[in-house]
XYZ file of C-alpha atoms in Angstrom:
26
model
C -67.213 9.229 17.130
C -63.922 9.172 17.805
C -62.508 5.620 18.684
C -61.309 3.207 16.152
C -63.013 3.810 13.015
C -61.385 6.168 11.008
C -63.357 9.912 10.465
C -64.091 10.826 6.966
C -61.929 14.099 7.622
C -58.777 11.954 6.926
C -58.094 16.025 7.870
C -58.894 15.383 11.653
C -56.820 11.571 11.661
C -53.810 13.613 10.243
C -53.962 16.061 12.930
C -55.491 13.096 15.447
C -51.777 11.103 14.759
C -49.607 13.266 13.548
C -48.432 14.024 17.347
C -48.613 11.020 17.787
C -46.690 9.703 15.785
C -44.806 12.605 14.149
C -44.573 14.748 17.205
C -45.009 18.110 15.868
C -48.822 18.566 16.001
C -48.979 21.855 17.186
């Protein structure tokens, strides 16, 4: 379910993008 569509969970989306753009993920 995580391909191009944005999930209903903003947290999951944020977690996925955070480490990508911010680099502060985990």
